Amino acid sequence: MDVKEVLSSEPFTFIIGPARKKFFVNANLISVSSPVLEALMKGKFREANQKEAFLEDVEEDTFVRFVEYAWTGTYTPPPPLYLVESAGARENEEKMPALAVEQPPSIWEARSAASSLERSPTESPESPPVNPIHNLLMGPAAAKPCFSRNKLGTSQIARLAPFQDLVYREPHNRIRPPPTSKNFSDAQDFSGIFLCHAQLYVFGDKYNAEDLKGFSAHRLHQTLATFTLFPGRVCDIVVLVQYIFDHTLDSPDEPLRRMISNYCAWNIILFSKDKGFLEFYEAGGPFTRDVLICLTRRL
């Protein structure tokens, strides 16, 4: 992206959400990040002539983070919400450093879990697929099975990779985000953080911002992988599940659905004790189907 072109391009007005909040952004910067928005701003549409577009179904904070990502290569999630003011919880958070997650390679690529299972453990990895977004979910990088090997064979364990061992790789030439923060008590509501990543994924899917889509999926996975699932915070996951299944393509292979279904399958014992989760699960539909598919891979 040429800096001179970005700085010299005319501003474009986006009117966001039901409140019709106006944001004035650099047209060339947005064009690089989203071909769909580029066509809206520079094509033969009325919006291009008026230099103004109304995106009614986009959250203001989501759009701001999209612009932040276009400028900097990363975005800032909201902090966790403290439902109960706990001096002890805050003191622990201040004393303990943020959990440093292993940083992936700079080139974002993926392979499907199905492809990884077809290879024997001694085979070398295949080349990245042409369409990495469709095959976001990776196979195990160094499996740490929840079941002992004397009860289940290697091939059986590999059928459903432990969630924390799944790998998502970031888009290249992007600034590494800060380490994922760790939650220390059930007084910390992480639903806003989860939704931030999921909303950016949905935005990227709708407006063909493929780099943003992959990056937000990577960050959601990292956040879930380091999240301590206190019984009192299962509700945060239920909120995330509802959003994902309301806003993504109905397919077990849809990357975000596959991610959250895998997460729920690996934590199904804890989830089965939560009334809110059971009510949602008993309603049936695609989520129940997708979790069942993940659970059968354990058998």
PDB file of C-alpha atoms in Angstrom:
ATOM      1  CA  MET A   1       0.000   0.000   0.000  1.00  0.00           C
ATOM      2  CA  ASP A   2       1.477   3.320  -1.100  1.00  0.00           C
ATOM      3  CA  VAL A   3       1.443   5.839   1.770  1.00  0.00           C
ATOM      4  CA  LYS A   4       1.308   8.808  -0.592  1.00  0.00           C
ATOM      5  CA  GLU A   5      -1.820   7.463  -2.286  1.00  0.00           C
ATOM      6  CA  VAL A   6      -3.481   6.893   1.059  1.00  0.00           C
ATOM      7  CA  LEU A   7      -2.730  10.372   2.341  1.00  0.00           C
ATOM      8  CA  SER A   8      -3.811  12.067  -0.879  1.00  0.00           C
ATOM      9  CA  SER A   9      -7.127  10.252  -1.367  1.00  0.00           C
ATOM     10  CA  GLU A  10     -10.400  12.013  -0.625  1.00  0.00           C
ATOM     11  CA  PRO A  11     -12.285  11.132   2.557  1.00  0.00           C
ATOM     12  CA  PHE A  12     -15.406   9.003   2.370  1.00  0.00           C
ATOM     13  CA  THR A  13     -18.292   9.143   4.841  1.00  0.00           C
ATOM     14  CA  PHE A  14     -19.676   5.962   6.360  1.00  0.00           C
ATOM     15  CA  ILE A  15     -22.922   6.209   8.323  1.00  0.00           C
ATOM     16  CA  ILE A  16     -22.946   3.322  10.771  1.00  0.00           C
ATOM     17  CA  GLY A  17     -25.720   1.571  12.663  1.00  0.00           C
ATOM     18  CA  PRO A  18     -29.253   2.575  13.689  1.00  0.00           C
ATOM     19  CA  ALA A  19     -27.889   5.696  15.409  1.00  0.00           C
ATOM     20  CA  ARG A  20     -26.469   6.781  12.020  1.00  0.00           C
ATOM     21  CA  LYS A  21     -23.093   7.721  13.452  1.00  0.00           C
ATOM     22  CA  LYS A  22     -20.863   9.343  10.820  1.00  0.00           C
ATOM     23  CA  PHE A  23     -17.248   8.301  10.324  1.00  0.00           C
ATOM     24  CA  PHE A  24     -14.916  10.007   7.852  1.00  0.00           C
ATOM     25  CA  VAL A  25     -12.302   7.603   6.530  1.00  0.00           C
ATOM     26  CA  ASN A  26      -9.603   7.416   3.898  1.00  0.00           C
ATOM     27  CA  ALA A  27     -11.085   5.825   0.770  1.00  0.00           C
ATOM     28  CA  ASN A  28      -7.853   4.235  -0.492  1.00  0.00           C
ATOM     29  CA  LEU A  29      -7.102   2.702   2.892  1.00  0.00           C
ATOM     30  CA  ILE A  30     -10.497   1.021   3.046  1.00  0.00           C
ATOM     31  CA  SER A  31     -10.232  -0.076  -0.598  1.00  0.00           C
ATOM     32  CA  VAL A  32      -7.092  -2.083   0.131  1.00  0.00           C
ATOM     33  CA  SER A  33      -8.826  -3.931   2.970  1.00  0.00           C
ATOM     34  CA  SER A  34     -12.211  -4.677   1.372  1.00  0.00           C
ATOM     35  CA  PRO A  35     -12.948  -5.151  -2.362  1.00  0.00           C
ATOM     36  CA  VAL A  36     -16.681  -4.924  -1.649  1.00  0.00           C
ATOM     37  CA  LEU A  37     -16.376  -1.548   0.049  1.00  0.00           C
ATOM     38  CA  GLU A  38     -13.979  -0.445  -2.691  1.00  0.00           C
ATOM     39  CA  ALA A  39     -16.695  -1.109  -5.285  1.00  0.00           C
ATOM     40  CA  LEU A  40     -19.172   0.794  -3.141  1.00  0.00           C
ATOM     41  CA  MET A  41     -16.881   3.816  -2.862  1.00  0.00           C
ATOM     42  CA  LYS A  42     -15.407   3.872  -6.365  1.00  0.00           C
ATOM     43  CA  GLY A  43     -17.906   2.062  -8.577  1.00  0.00           C
ATOM     44  CA  LYS A  44     -20.992   3.220 -10.415  1.00  0.00           C
ATOM     45  CA  PHE A  45     -23.229   3.206  -7.387  1.00  0.00           C
ATOM     46  CA  ARG A  46     -25.032   6.182  -5.916  1.00  0.00           C
ATOM     47  CA  GLU A  47     -22.780   5.972  -2.854  1.00  0.00           C
ATOM     48  CA  ALA A  48     -19.705   6.632  -5.003  1.00  0.00           C
ATOM     49  CA  ASN A  49     -21.233   9.823  -6.412  1.00  0.00           C
ATOM     50  CA  GLN A  50     -22.387  11.053  -3.017  1.00  0.00           C
ATOM     51  CA  LYS A  51     -19.187   9.863  -1.257  1.00  0.00           C
ATOM     52  CA  GLU A  52     -21.389   8.506   1.494  1.00  0.00           C
ATOM     53  CA  ALA A  53     -22.649   5.022   2.413  1.00  0.00           C
ATOM     54  CA  PHE A  54     -25.036   3.759   5.088  1.00  0.00           C
ATOM     55  CA  LEU A  55     -24.157   0.444   6.779  1.00  0.00           C
ATOM     56  CA  GLU A  56     -27.159  -0.082   9.023  1.00  0.00           C
ATOM     57  CA  ASP A  57     -26.367  -3.580  10.288  1.00  0.00           C
ATOM     58  CA  VAL A  58     -22.793  -2.852  11.441  1.00  0.00           C
ATOM     59  CA  GLU A  59     -21.936  -2.066  15.066  1.00  0.00           C
ATOM     60  CA  GLU A  60     -20.083   1.212  15.583  1.00  0.00           C
ATOM     61  CA  ASP A  61     -17.308  -0.447  17.583  1.00  0.00           C
ATOM     62  CA  THR A  62     -16.901  -3.132  14.920  1.00  0.00           C
ATOM     63  CA  PHE A  63     -16.449  -0.526  12.203  1.00  0.00           C
ATOM     64  CA  VAL A  64     -13.954   1.428  14.312  1.00  0.00           C
ATOM     65  CA  ARG A  65     -11.913  -1.735  14.869  1.00  0.00           C
ATOM     66  CA  PHE A  66     -12.050  -2.510  11.154  1.00  0.00           C
ATOM     67  CA  VAL A  67     -10.595   0.932  10.372  1.00  0.00           C
ATOM     68  CA  GLU A  68      -8.002   0.466  13.127  1.00  0.00           C
ATOM     69  CA  TYR A  69      -7.013  -2.835  11.537  1.00  0.00           C
ATOM     70  CA  ALA A  70      -6.787  -1.220   8.092  1.00  0.00           C
ATOM     71  CA  TRP A  71      -4.437   1.430   9.507  1.00  0.00           C
ATOM     72  CA  THR A  72      -2.286  -0.608  11.876  1.00  0.00           C
ATOM     73  CA  GLY A  73      -2.680  -4.294  11.027  1.00  0.00           C
ATOM     74  CA  THR A  74      -4.279  -5.119  14.377  1.00  0.00           C
ATOM     75  CA  TYR A  75      -7.224  -4.017  16.509  1.00  0.00           C
ATOM     76  CA  THR A  76      -8.003  -3.459  20.189  1.00  0.00           C
ATOM     77  CA  PRO A  77     -10.638  -5.645  21.895  1.00  0.00           C
ATOM     78  CA  PRO A  78     -12.631  -4.246  24.813  1.00  0.00           C
ATOM     79  CA  PRO A  79     -11.481  -5.037  28.357  1.00  0.00           C
ATOM     80  CA  PRO A  80     -13.369  -7.669  30.358  1.00  0.00           C
ATOM     81  CA  LEU A  81     -16.420  -6.452  32.233  1.00  0.00           C
ATOM     82  CA  TYR A  82     -16.235  -6.818  36.010  1.00  0.00           C
ATOM     83  CA  LEU A  83     -19.699  -7.907  37.095  1.00  0.00           C
ATOM     84  CA  VAL A  84     -18.755  -7.793  40.769  1.00  0.00           C
ATOM     85  CA  GLU A  85     -16.143  -5.306  41.893  1.00  0.00           C
ATOM     86  CA  SER A  86     -13.520  -7.537  43.433  1.00  0.00           C
ATOM     87  CA  ALA A  87     -10.374  -5.943  44.793  1.00  0.00           C
ATOM     88  CA  GLY A  88      -8.794  -9.370  45.103  1.00  0.00           C
ATOM     89  CA  ALA A  89      -9.442 -10.233  41.480  1.00  0.00           C
ATOM     90  CA  ARG A  90      -8.033  -6.921  40.285  1.00  0.00           C
ATOM     91  CA  GLU A  91      -4.978  -7.316  42.522  1.00  0.00           C
ATOM     92  CA  ASN A  92      -4.295 -10.769  41.095  1.00  0.00           C
ATOM     93  CA  GLU A  93      -4.646  -9.454  37.559  1.00  0.00           C
ATOM     94  CA  GLU A  94      -2.159  -6.659  38.262  1.00  0.00           C
ATOM     95  CA  LYS A  95       0.376  -9.009  39.854  1.00  0.00           C
ATOM     96  CA  MET A  96       0.210 -11.761  37.252  1.00  0.00           C
ATOM     97  CA  PRO A  97       1.524 -11.002  33.760  1.00  0.00           C
ATOM     98  CA  ALA A  98      -0.643 -11.503  30.709  1.00  0.00           C
ATOM     99  CA  LEU A  99      -0.402 -15.023  29.419  1.00  0.00           C
ATOM    100  CA  ALA A 100       2.073 -15.137  26.575  1.00  0.00           C
ATOM    101  CA  VAL A 101       0.720 -17.291  23.802  1.00  0.00           C
ATOM    102  CA  GLU A 102       2.974 -18.933  21.273  1.00  0.00           C
ATOM    103  CA  GLN A 103       3.180 -16.704  18.216  1.00  0.00           C
ATOM    104  CA  PRO A 104       2.473 -18.421  14.897  1.00  0.00           C
ATOM    105  CA  PRO A 105       4.560 -18.001  11.737  1.00  0.00           C
ATOM    106  CA  SER A 106       4.129 -14.770   9.837  1.00  0.00           C
ATOM    107  CA  ILE A 107       2.458 -16.309   6.774  1.00  0.00           C
ATOM    108  CA  TRP A 108      -1.136 -17.212   7.464  1.00  0.00           C
ATOM    109  CA  GLU A 109      -2.062 -20.613   6.136  1.00  0.00           C
ATOM    110  CA  ALA A 110      -4.291 -23.476   7.130  1.00  0.00           C
ATOM    111  CA  ARG A 111      -5.060 -27.058   6.421  1.00  0.00           C
ATOM    112  CA  SER A 112      -8.261 -28.888   7.214  1.00  0.00           C
ATOM    113  CA  ALA A 113      -8.427 -31.322  10.107  1.00  0.00           C
ATOM    114  CA  ALA A 114      -9.615 -33.980   7.706  1.00  0.00           C
ATOM    115  CA  SER A 115      -6.519 -33.611   5.558  1.00  0.00           C
ATOM    116  CA  SER A 116      -4.227 -33.845   8.566  1.00  0.00           C
ATOM    117  CA  LEU A 117      -5.827 -37.093   9.681  1.00  0.00           C
ATOM    118  CA  GLU A 118      -5.292 -38.718   6.292  1.00  0.00           C
ATOM    119  CA  ARG A 119      -1.513 -38.468   6.712  1.00  0.00           C
ATOM    120  CA  SER A 120       0.482 -40.809   8.907  1.00  0.00           C
ATOM    121  CA  PRO A 121       2.396 -39.237  11.859  1.00  0.00           C
ATOM    122  CA  THR A 122       5.694 -39.588   9.969  1.00  0.00           C
ATOM    123  CA  GLU A 123       4.576 -37.817   6.810  1.00  0.00           C
ATOM    124  CA  SER A 124       5.641 -34.260   6.161  1.00  0.00           C
ATOM    125  CA  PRO A 125       2.982 -31.504   6.058  1.00  0.00           C
ATOM    126  CA  GLU A 126       1.283 -30.752   2.783  1.00  0.00           C
ATOM    127  CA  SER A 127       1.401 -27.421   1.018  1.00  0.00           C
ATOM    128  CA  PRO A 128      -1.192 -24.840   2.188  1.00  0.00           C
ATOM    129  CA  PRO A 129      -4.534 -25.073   0.365  1.00  0.00           C
ATOM    130  CA  VAL A 130      -5.567 -22.503  -2.197  1.00  0.00           C
ATOM    131  CA  ASN A 131      -8.482 -21.348  -0.053  1.00  0.00           C
ATOM    132  CA  PRO A 132      -7.174 -21.108   3.544  1.00  0.00           C
ATOM    133  CA  ILE A 133     -10.282 -19.381   4.896  1.00  0.00           C
ATOM    134  CA  HIS A 134     -12.515 -22.360   4.112  1.00  0.00           C
ATOM    135  CA  ASN A 135     -10.036 -24.704   5.794  1.00  0.00           C
ATOM    136  CA  LEU A 136      -9.224 -22.622   8.867  1.00  0.00           C
ATOM    137  CA  LEU A 137      -9.381 -25.450  11.349  1.00  0.00           C
ATOM    138  CA  MET A 138      -5.972 -27.066  11.715  1.00  0.00           C
ATOM    139  CA  GLY A 139      -4.917 -30.456  12.922  1.00  0.00           C
ATOM    140  CA  PRO A 140      -2.997 -30.993  16.188  1.00  0.00           C
ATOM    141  CA  ALA A 141       0.458 -29.395  16.414  1.00  0.00           C
ATOM    142  CA  ALA A 142       1.603 -31.615  19.265  1.00  0.00           C
ATOM    143  CA  ALA A 143      -1.443 -33.340  20.642  1.00  0.00           C
ATOM    144  CA  LYS A 144      -2.056 -33.290  24.365  1.00  0.00           C
ATOM    145  CA  PRO A 145      -5.016 -35.674  24.517  1.00  0.00           C
ATOM    146  CA  CYS A 146      -7.589 -35.490  27.272  1.00  0.00           C
ATOM    147  CA  PHE A 147      -7.790 -39.297  27.241  1.00  0.00           C
ATOM    148  CA  SER A 148      -4.884 -41.558  28.136  1.00  0.00           C
ATOM    149  CA  ARG A 149      -3.358 -43.559  25.299  1.00  0.00           C
ATOM    150  CA  ASN A 150      -3.813 -46.842  27.140  1.00  0.00           C
ATOM    151  CA  LYS A 151      -7.574 -46.365  26.768  1.00  0.00           C
ATOM    152  CA  LEU A 152      -7.667 -44.909  23.278  1.00  0.00           C
ATOM    153  CA  GLY A 153      -5.335 -45.552  20.382  1.00  0.00           C
ATOM    154  CA  THR A 154      -3.437 -42.773  18.634  1.00  0.00           C
ATOM    155  CA  SER A 155      -5.795 -42.737  15.664  1.00  0.00           C
ATOM    156  CA  GLN A 156      -8.809 -42.486  17.962  1.00  0.00           C
ATOM    157  CA  ILE A 157      -7.351 -39.566  19.892  1.00  0.00           C
ATOM    158  CA  ALA A 158      -6.527 -37.744  16.662  1.00  0.00           C
ATOM    159  CA  ARG A 159     -10.134 -37.794  15.513  1.00  0.00           C
ATOM    160  CA  LEU A 160     -10.880 -34.716  17.573  1.00  0.00           C
ATOM    161  CA  ALA A 161      -7.809 -32.604  18.214  1.00  0.00           C
ATOM    162  CA  PRO A 162      -7.647 -30.900  21.625  1.00  0.00           C
ATOM    163  CA  PHE A 163      -8.937 -27.387  21.136  1.00  0.00           C
ATOM    164  CA  GLN A 164      -5.839 -25.663  22.514  1.00  0.00           C
ATOM    165  CA  ASP A 165      -3.625 -27.571  20.062  1.00  0.00           C
ATOM    166  CA  LEU A 166      -5.431 -26.352  16.970  1.00  0.00           C
ATOM    167  CA  VAL A 167      -3.356 -23.778  15.092  1.00  0.00           C
ATOM    168  CA  TYR A 168      -4.478 -20.680  13.243  1.00  0.00           C
ATOM    169  CA  ARG A 169      -1.877 -18.652  11.385  1.00  0.00           C
ATOM    170  CA  GLU A 170      -1.948 -14.925  11.020  1.00  0.00           C
ATOM    171  CA  PRO A 171      -1.949 -12.949   7.757  1.00  0.00           C
ATOM    172  CA  HIS A 172       1.554 -11.952   6.707  1.00  0.00           C
ATOM    173  CA  ASN A 173       2.978  -8.460   7.244  1.00  0.00           C
ATOM    174  CA  ARG A 174       0.745  -7.762  10.212  1.00  0.00           C
ATOM    175  CA  ILE A 175       1.683  -6.339  13.591  1.00  0.00           C
ATOM    176  CA  ARG A 176       1.529  -8.997  16.266  1.00  0.00           C
ATOM    177  CA  PRO A 177      -1.274  -8.304  18.756  1.00  0.00           C
ATOM    178  CA  PRO A 178      -0.455  -8.046  22.465  1.00  0.00           C
ATOM    179  CA  PRO A 179      -0.504 -11.332  24.413  1.00  0.00           C
ATOM    180  CA  THR A 180      -3.954 -12.627  25.233  1.00  0.00           C
ATOM    181  CA  SER A 181      -5.050 -11.630  28.742  1.00  0.00           C
ATOM    182  CA  LYS A 182      -5.923 -14.301  31.280  1.00  0.00           C
ATOM    183  CA  ASN A 183      -9.105 -14.312  33.332  1.00  0.00           C
ATOM    184  CA  PHE A 184      -8.737 -15.021  37.051  1.00  0.00           C
ATOM    185  CA  SER A 185     -12.272 -15.222  38.421  1.00  0.00           C
ATOM    186  CA  ASP A 186     -15.889 -15.696  37.415  1.00  0.00           C
ATOM    187  CA  ALA A 187     -16.423 -11.989  38.106  1.00  0.00           C
ATOM    188  CA  GLN A 188     -14.807 -11.234  34.730  1.00  0.00           C
ATOM    189  CA  ASP A 189     -17.272 -11.226  31.841  1.00  0.00           C
ATOM    190  CA  PHE A 190     -15.423 -12.037  28.593  1.00  0.00           C
ATOM    191  CA  SER A 191     -18.499 -12.107  26.345  1.00  0.00           C
ATOM    192  CA  GLY A 192     -17.692  -8.663  24.922  1.00  0.00           C
ATOM    193  CA  ILE A 193     -14.186  -9.802  23.997  1.00  0.00           C
ATOM    194  CA  PHE A 194     -15.472 -12.963  22.325  1.00  0.00           C
ATOM    195  CA  LEU A 195     -18.125 -11.026  20.400  1.00  0.00           C
ATOM    196  CA  CYS A 196     -15.577  -8.425  19.284  1.00  0.00           C
ATOM    197  CA  HIS A 197     -13.595 -11.076  17.396  1.00  0.00           C
ATOM    198  CA  ALA A 198     -16.688 -12.852  16.061  1.00  0.00           C
ATOM    199  CA  GLN A 199     -18.267  -9.598  14.833  1.00  0.00           C
ATOM    200  CA  LEU A 200     -15.106  -8.674  12.945  1.00  0.00           C
ATOM    201  CA  TYR A 201     -15.070 -12.142  11.387  1.00  0.00           C
ATOM    202  CA  VAL A 202     -18.673 -11.695  10.217  1.00  0.00           C
ATOM    203  CA  PHE A 203     -17.847  -8.190   8.936  1.00  0.00           C
ATOM    204  CA  GLY A 204     -14.862  -9.583   7.029  1.00  0.00           C
ATOM    205  CA  ASP A 205     -17.004 -12.355   5.577  1.00  0.00           C
ATOM    206  CA  LYS A 206     -19.724  -9.969   4.392  1.00  0.00           C
ATOM    207  CA  TYR A 207     -17.406  -7.360   2.893  1.00  0.00           C
ATOM    208  CA  ASN A 208     -14.762  -9.776   1.593  1.00  0.00           C
ATOM    209  CA  ALA A 209     -12.042  -8.527   3.952  1.00  0.00           C
ATOM    210  CA  GLU A 210     -10.254 -11.877   3.905  1.00  0.00           C
ATOM    211  CA  ASP A 211      -7.198 -10.855   5.937  1.00  0.00           C
ATOM    212  CA  LEU A 212      -9.397  -9.440   8.688  1.00  0.00           C
ATOM    213  CA  LYS A 213     -11.544 -12.549   8.629  1.00  0.00           C
ATOM    214  CA  GLY A 214      -8.562 -14.833   9.148  1.00  0.00           C
ATOM    215  CA  PHE A 215      -6.928 -12.590  11.738  1.00  0.00           C
ATOM    216  CA  SER A 216     -10.083 -12.287  13.861  1.00  0.00           C
ATOM    217  CA  ALA A 217     -10.567 -16.083  13.752  1.00  0.00           C
ATOM    218  CA  HIS A 218      -6.977 -16.495  14.933  1.00  0.00           C
ATOM    219  CA  ARG A 219      -7.505 -14.090  17.824  1.00  0.00           C
ATOM    220  CA  LEU A 220     -10.790 -15.669  18.884  1.00  0.00           C
ATOM    221  CA  HIS A 221      -9.117 -19.072  18.984  1.00  0.00           C
ATOM    222  CA  GLN A 222      -6.230 -17.708  21.054  1.00  0.00           C
ATOM    223  CA  THR A 223      -8.660 -16.091  23.494  1.00  0.00           C
ATOM    224  CA  LEU A 224     -10.727 -19.256  23.901  1.00  0.00           C
ATOM    225  CA  ALA A 225      -7.608 -21.422  24.249  1.00  0.00           C
ATOM    226  CA  THR A 226      -6.332 -19.347  27.196  1.00  0.00           C
ATOM    227  CA  PHE A 227      -9.753 -18.751  28.768  1.00  0.00           C
ATOM    228  CA  THR A 228     -10.355 -20.366  32.163  1.00  0.00           C
ATOM    229  CA  LEU A 229     -13.853 -21.784  31.883  1.00  0.00           C
ATOM    230  CA  PHE A 230     -15.289 -21.079  35.321  1.00  0.00           C
ATOM    231  CA  PRO A 231     -18.762 -22.617  35.805  1.00  0.00           C
ATOM    232  CA  GLY A 232     -20.167 -19.129  36.307  1.00  0.00           C
ATOM    233  CA  ARG A 233     -18.862 -17.990  32.923  1.00  0.00           C
ATOM    234  CA  VAL A 234     -20.390 -20.669  30.699  1.00  0.00           C
ATOM    235  CA  CYS A 235     -22.953 -17.988  29.847  1.00  0.00           C
ATOM    236  CA  ASP A 236     -20.214 -16.060  27.986  1.00  0.00           C
ATOM    237  CA  ILE A 237     -19.759 -19.019  25.655  1.00  0.00           C
ATOM    238  CA  VAL A 238     -23.522 -19.382  25.146  1.00  0.00           C
ATOM    239  CA  VAL A 239     -23.693 -15.740  24.014  1.00  0.00           C
ATOM    240  CA  LEU A 240     -20.846 -16.382  21.564  1.00  0.00           C
ATOM    241  CA  VAL A 241     -22.442 -19.570  20.226  1.00  0.00           C
ATOM    242  CA  GLN A 242     -25.753 -17.797  19.637  1.00  0.00           C
ATOM    243  CA  TYR A 243     -24.061 -14.993  17.720  1.00  0.00           C
ATOM    244  CA  ILE A 244     -21.967 -17.315  15.565  1.00  0.00           C
ATOM    245  CA  PHE A 245     -24.874 -19.552  14.608  1.00  0.00           C
ATOM    246  CA  ASP A 246     -27.104 -16.556  13.881  1.00  0.00           C
ATOM    247  CA  HIS A 247     -24.600 -14.838  11.574  1.00  0.00           C
ATOM    248  CA  THR A 248     -22.636 -17.506   9.702  1.00  0.00           C
ATOM    249  CA  LEU A 249     -23.281 -19.998   6.914  1.00  0.00           C
ATOM    250  CA  ASP A 250     -25.160 -23.128   7.973  1.00  0.00           C
ATOM    251  CA  SER A 251     -22.477 -25.745   7.437  1.00  0.00           C
ATOM    252  CA  PRO A 252     -20.471 -27.954   9.829  1.00  0.00           C
ATOM    253  CA  ASP A 253     -17.386 -26.937   7.825  1.00  0.00           C
ATOM    254  CA  GLU A 254     -17.905 -23.196   8.344  1.00  0.00           C
ATOM    255  CA  PRO A 255     -14.659 -22.253  10.153  1.00  0.00           C
ATOM    256  CA  LEU A 256     -16.101 -20.304  13.095  1.00  0.00           C
ATOM    257  CA  ARG A 257     -18.905 -22.812  13.673  1.00  0.00           C
ATOM    258  CA  ARG A 258     -16.385 -25.615  13.553  1.00  0.00           C
ATOM    259  CA  MET A 259     -14.170 -23.805  16.048  1.00  0.00           C
ATOM    260  CA  ILE A 260     -16.853 -23.183  18.672  1.00  0.00           C
ATOM    261  CA  SER A 261     -18.441 -26.630  18.213  1.00  0.00           C
ATOM    262  CA  ASN A 262     -15.027 -28.210  18.814  1.00  0.00           C
ATOM    263  CA  TYR A 263     -14.591 -26.061  21.934  1.00  0.00           C
ATOM    264  CA  CYS A 264     -17.981 -27.091  23.310  1.00  0.00           C
ATOM    265  CA  ALA A 265     -17.332 -30.759  22.549  1.00  0.00           C
ATOM    266  CA  TRP A 266     -14.100 -30.744  24.537  1.00  0.00           C
ATOM    267  CA  ASN A 267     -15.817 -29.048  27.482  1.00  0.00           C
ATOM    268  CA  ILE A 268     -19.110 -30.926  27.216  1.00  0.00           C
ATOM    269  CA  ILE A 269     -19.008 -32.308  30.783  1.00  0.00           C
ATOM    270  CA  LEU A 270     -18.864 -28.829  32.285  1.00  0.00           C
ATOM    271  CA  PHE A 271     -21.396 -27.467  29.793  1.00  0.00           C
ATOM    272  CA  SER A 272     -23.807 -30.311  30.582  1.00  0.00           C
ATOM    273  CA  LYS A 273     -24.098 -28.988  34.143  1.00  0.00           C
ATOM    274  CA  ASP A 274     -25.119 -25.481  33.056  1.00  0.00           C
ATOM    275  CA  LYS A 275     -28.852 -24.787  32.800  1.00  0.00           C
ATOM    276  CA  GLY A 276     -28.500 -22.014  30.225  1.00  0.00           C
ATOM    277  CA  PHE A 277     -26.366 -24.148  27.942  1.00  0.00           C
ATOM    278  CA  LEU A 278     -28.718 -27.127  28.224  1.00  0.00           C
ATOM    279  CA  GLU A 279     -31.729 -24.979  27.331  1.00  0.00           C
ATOM    280  CA  PHE A 280     -29.925 -23.725  24.241  1.00  0.00           C
ATOM    281  CA  TYR A 281     -28.685 -27.199  23.317  1.00  0.00           C
ATOM    282  CA  GLU A 282     -32.114 -28.801  23.780  1.00  0.00           C
ATOM    283  CA  ALA A 283     -33.577 -26.373  21.247  1.00  0.00           C
ATOM    284  CA  GLY A 284     -31.826 -28.455  18.598  1.00  0.00           C
ATOM    285  CA  GLY A 285     -30.839 -27.090  15.227  1.00  0.00           C
ATOM    286  CA  PRO A 286     -27.425 -26.709  13.569  1.00  0.00           C
ATOM    287  CA  PHE A 287     -25.496 -26.188  16.820  1.00  0.00           C
ATOM    288  CA  THR A 288     -26.718 -29.463  18.323  1.00  0.00           C
ATOM    289  CA  ARG A 289     -25.859 -31.220  15.063  1.00  0.00           C
ATOM    290  CA  ASP A 290     -22.354 -29.743  14.846  1.00  0.00           C
ATOM    291  CA  VAL A 291     -21.449 -30.531  18.461  1.00  0.00           C
ATOM    292  CA  LEU A 292     -22.704 -34.084  17.959  1.00  0.00           C
ATOM    293  CA  ILE A 293     -20.456 -34.423  14.903  1.00  0.00           C
ATOM    294  CA  CYS A 294     -17.472 -33.344  17.014  1.00  0.00           C
ATOM    295  CA  LEU A 295     -18.402 -35.707  19.836  1.00  0.00           C
ATOM    296  CA  THR A 296     -18.628 -38.709  17.516  1.00  0.00           C
ATOM    297  CA  ARG A 297     -14.992 -38.170  16.533  1.00  0.00           C
ATOM    298  CA  ARG A 298     -14.081 -39.225  20.062  1.00  0.00           C
ATOM    299  CA  LEU A 299     -15.689 -42.635  19.657  1.00  0.00           C
TER     300      LEU A 299
END
